[in-house]
Amino acid sequence: MSGVALITGGQQGIGLGIARALVGAGFRVALAAERGADAPEVAAALAELGSQASYFTHDIRNIDAAPALLDGVTARLGPVTTLVSNAGVPARLRGDMLALTPENFDHVMNINLRGGFFLAQQVARRMLQAPPGPYRALIFITSVSAAMASVERAEYCISKAGAAMMTQLFALRLAGEGIGVFEIRPGIIATDMTAGVREAYTQRITGGLVPAGRWGEPADIGAVVVPMATGQMAFANGAAVPVDGGLSLARL
C-alpha cells in the first residue's frame, strides 16, 4: 500500500479521475463531499473503485467538522498521507463583476478557498505529529483561472489565485518537514461542471483555443497527481503544473 489519500469532491469529475489513478497506484482513498452516501454518483464511484475506496459525507464549508472527518478516515483507513484539495464550485452567475453580490462571492470563497485552507491546515498538523511512514503530500487543484483573468466570473478567479498562493505558503512551511506541496492547474476538462458549455467550447478548442486540439479528461489530471503523491517530485516542492493542453501558453 502506498498510503491513504483524502480527496475532496472525489466522487465525480476531476476528483474521480484522481481517485482512479491513486487506487491504481496502490492507495486507499477516502472520498469526501457534502452529498449523502446514497447519492447515485457516490454509489457508482464506490462500485467502480472497489474495496480500496470509502466515502465520507463532509461539507467543506463547515471548518469545525474537519477534525471529525480526519478522525473517521483514520479509524477506517489509517492516517491521511495525501490530501487532494479538489472540491470547488464555479461562479453561480456569470456576468459583469460590477454586479457581483456579496452572497455569491462568499459562496465561492467559502468552498474554494476558506474551506480548503482550514482542512489542509488540519491535515498538515496531523502529518507533523505522525510517526515516519509513507511520503506525505498536499495537492491543491486550482485552475488556469488562477492566472488568467475573466471579469464575468471574478469571484472564481480570485478564489483560484488565492489557492495558488495557499500552495506556496504551505510549501514554504512544510518543505523542511519532508512534506510535498503542489498545485495543479486544470484547463478545459470534460466533467459535469463543463457539460453545459460543451458545444461552445468544442468549437473554440477545434478553432485553436487549446493547442493540443482536444478536451482534457479527468485521467489527465490523475496521471499528474500520482508522481506528486508518491514522492517522485519531492524536490519540486511548491511547483504549479498546468494540465491544460497548452491553453495557458496560447493565451499569454
XYZ file of C-alpha atoms in Angstrom:
252
model
C 0.000 0.000 0.000
C 1.244 3.479 -0.865
C -0.764 5.311 1.780
C -4.126 6.948 2.348
C -5.378 9.734 0.086
C -8.236 12.024 1.099
C -9.844 13.551 -1.998
C -12.435 16.267 -1.528
C -15.045 16.170 -4.250
C -13.700 12.768 -5.190
C -16.990 11.167 -6.170
C -17.162 12.649 -9.667
C -15.359 14.600 -12.365
C -11.725 15.503 -11.801
C -11.814 14.079 -8.276
C -12.945 10.676 -9.507
C -10.256 10.699 -12.185
C -7.701 11.325 -9.456
C -9.195 8.585 -7.280
C -8.934 6.080 -10.143
C -5.276 6.922 -10.651
C -4.396 6.707 -6.963
C -6.212 3.390 -6.466
C -4.274 2.124 -9.455
C -1.076 3.218 -7.709
C -1.958 1.261 -4.565
C -3.531 3.949 -2.409
C -6.545 3.565 -0.202
C -8.759 6.528 -0.990
C -11.254 8.459 1.107
C -13.747 10.413 -0.973
C -15.362 13.342 0.816
C -18.250 15.524 -0.331
C -21.429 17.021 1.071
C -23.728 14.572 -0.749
C -25.198 11.682 1.188
C -23.655 8.266 0.802
C -26.795 7.097 -1.044
C -26.362 9.611 -3.880
C -26.193 7.824 -7.266
C -22.792 9.243 -8.215
C -21.344 8.181 -4.860
C -22.625 4.620 -5.230
C -21.298 4.460 -8.778
C -17.864 5.738 -7.748
C -17.550 3.242 -4.892
C -18.693 0.366 -7.112
C -16.061 1.287 -9.683
C -13.188 1.885 -7.259
C -13.798 -1.226 -5.167
C -12.601 -2.102 -1.699
C -9.787 0.462 -1.727
C -12.296 3.330 -1.533
C -14.509 4.678 1.232
C -16.903 7.624 1.291
C -17.370 10.289 3.958
C -20.118 12.903 3.941
C -18.495 16.252 4.682
C -19.382 19.859 3.945
C -16.059 21.615 3.394
C -17.672 24.920 4.374
C -18.036 23.599 7.928
C -14.451 24.008 9.068
C -15.324 22.872 12.596
C -16.162 19.428 11.187
C -12.683 18.853 9.713
C -11.254 17.066 12.790
C -14.183 14.633 12.839
C -13.678 13.894 9.140
C -9.999 13.123 9.690
C -10.788 11.015 12.748
C -13.223 8.996 10.659
C -10.768 8.478 7.826
C -8.017 7.476 10.225
C -10.256 4.982 12.031
C -11.342 3.313 8.795
C -8.272 3.553 6.562
C -5.358 4.924 8.568
C -3.771 8.394 8.791
C -4.034 10.597 5.719
C -0.728 10.683 3.849
C -2.001 12.618 0.809
C -4.611 15.344 0.715
C -6.021 16.230 -2.679
C -7.877 19.507 -2.177
C -10.172 19.283 -5.175
C -13.660 20.344 -4.072
C -14.745 23.502 -5.812
C -17.637 25.374 -7.340
C -17.921 27.749 -10.299
C -19.445 31.198 -10.174
C -23.175 30.947 -9.518
C -23.848 33.536 -12.205
C -21.578 34.716 -14.966
C -21.866 38.427 -15.609
C -20.466 41.872 -15.025
C -18.216 41.821 -11.965
C -19.652 45.217 -11.028
C -22.929 43.422 -10.348
C -21.392 40.620 -8.254
C -23.213 40.196 -4.926
C -21.526 39.515 -1.567
C -23.606 36.337 -1.226
C -22.319 34.861 -4.472
C -18.780 35.987 -3.687
C -18.876 34.336 -0.257
C -20.386 31.124 -1.654
C -17.370 30.564 -3.903
C -14.786 31.686 -1.340
C -16.149 29.509 1.450
C -15.728 26.369 -0.646
C -12.830 27.079 -2.992
C -10.597 28.927 -0.550
C -11.623 29.108 3.120
C -12.766 25.502 3.430
C -9.767 24.207 1.516
C -7.306 26.155 3.642
C -8.580 25.022 7.008
C -8.891 21.369 6.008
C -5.303 21.449 4.701
C -4.233 23.091 7.958
C -5.752 20.244 9.970
C -4.168 17.608 7.721
C -0.745 19.278 7.921
C -0.870 19.397 11.714
C -1.591 15.687 11.876
C 1.119 14.871 9.364
C 3.645 16.667 11.544
C 2.534 14.675 14.581
C 2.570 11.279 12.827
C 5.497 8.865 13.053
C 7.638 8.343 9.938
C 5.848 6.465 7.186
C 4.877 6.855 3.544
C 5.660 10.049 1.650
C 3.278 12.852 2.600
C 1.825 15.434 0.240
C -0.757 18.191 -0.067
C -2.018 18.692 -3.626
C -4.237 21.647 -4.476
C -6.364 21.501 -7.618
C -6.810 25.088 -8.748
C -7.374 26.222 -12.351
C -5.765 28.044 -15.235
C -8.023 30.839 -13.959
C -5.547 31.319 -11.104
C -3.522 33.392 -13.565
C -6.000 34.209 -16.336
C -8.489 36.975 -15.562
C -12.132 36.547 -16.539
C -14.275 39.507 -15.483
C -17.568 37.640 -15.864
C -16.580 35.228 -13.053
C -14.356 37.360 -10.895
C -15.041 35.509 -7.647
C -13.920 32.215 -9.184
C -10.667 33.697 -10.497
C -9.936 35.354 -7.144
C -10.565 32.094 -5.288
C -8.196 30.149 -7.533
C -5.495 32.819 -7.373
C -5.787 32.658 -3.592
C -5.481 28.877 -3.667
C -2.336 29.227 -5.769
C -0.786 31.425 -3.086
C -2.026 28.962 -0.460
C 0.025 26.266 -2.177
C 3.159 28.387 -2.000
C 2.597 29.175 1.672
C 2.085 25.554 2.674
C 5.133 24.565 0.619
C 7.303 27.105 2.442
C 6.021 25.968 5.822
C 6.280 22.216 5.208
C 9.207 21.650 2.812
C 11.640 21.335 5.696
C 9.444 18.633 7.204
C 9.652 16.479 4.080
C 6.025 17.134 3.104
C 5.458 17.860 -0.566
C 3.025 20.599 -1.570
C 1.927 21.011 -5.178
C -0.586 22.840 -7.323
C -2.294 21.514 -10.446
C -3.993 23.994 -12.774
C -6.527 22.177 -14.952
C -7.659 23.728 -18.194
C -10.871 22.802 -20.001
C -11.755 19.374 -18.610
C -14.744 17.251 -19.632
C -16.821 16.938 -16.449
C -20.383 17.556 -15.309
C -19.322 21.106 -14.408
C -18.456 21.860 -18.043
C -21.286 19.862 -19.637
C -23.392 22.975 -20.161
C -20.710 24.635 -22.296
C -19.609 21.513 -24.135
C -20.736 22.582 -27.579
C -19.444 26.135 -27.321
C -16.043 25.097 -26.004
C -15.677 22.273 -28.504
C -15.925 24.814 -31.286
C -13.344 27.037 -29.631
C -10.993 24.115 -28.962
C -11.108 22.933 -32.567
C -10.612 26.568 -33.565
C -7.257 26.677 -31.803
C -8.013 27.768 -28.219
C -6.268 24.644 -26.919
C -3.064 23.821 -28.832
C -3.462 20.099 -28.058
C -6.711 20.224 -30.017
C -8.896 18.314 -27.578
C -10.772 18.459 -24.298
C -8.878 17.457 -21.202
C -10.073 14.368 -19.323
C -10.093 13.642 -15.573
C -7.495 10.941 -16.276
C -5.101 13.651 -17.479
C -5.206 15.191 -14.007
C -4.908 11.841 -12.245
C -1.780 10.993 -14.214
C -0.067 14.107 -12.843
C -1.234 13.573 -9.259
C 0.376 10.134 -8.884
C 4.054 11.206 -9.095
C 3.309 14.101 -6.743
C 1.683 11.795 -4.199
C 4.372 9.115 -4.363
C 7.391 11.378 -3.885
C 8.713 11.276 -7.429
C 8.545 15.072 -7.498
C 9.799 15.667 -3.959
C 12.433 18.254 -4.918
C 9.875 20.195 -6.964
C 8.131 21.286 -3.768
C 5.756 24.182 -4.397
C 5.533 23.531 -8.146
C 2.463 24.665 -10.071
C 1.758 22.402 -13.028
C -0.681 23.451 -15.768
C -2.595 20.489 -17.190
C -4.384 22.308 -19.967
C -3.133 21.140 -23.348
C -1.197 24.370 -23.781
C -4.196 26.660 -23.168
C -2.372 28.969 -20.765
C 0.581 29.248 -23.143
C -1.660 30.156 -26.026
C -3.423 32.856 -24.003
C -0.251 34.587 -22.771
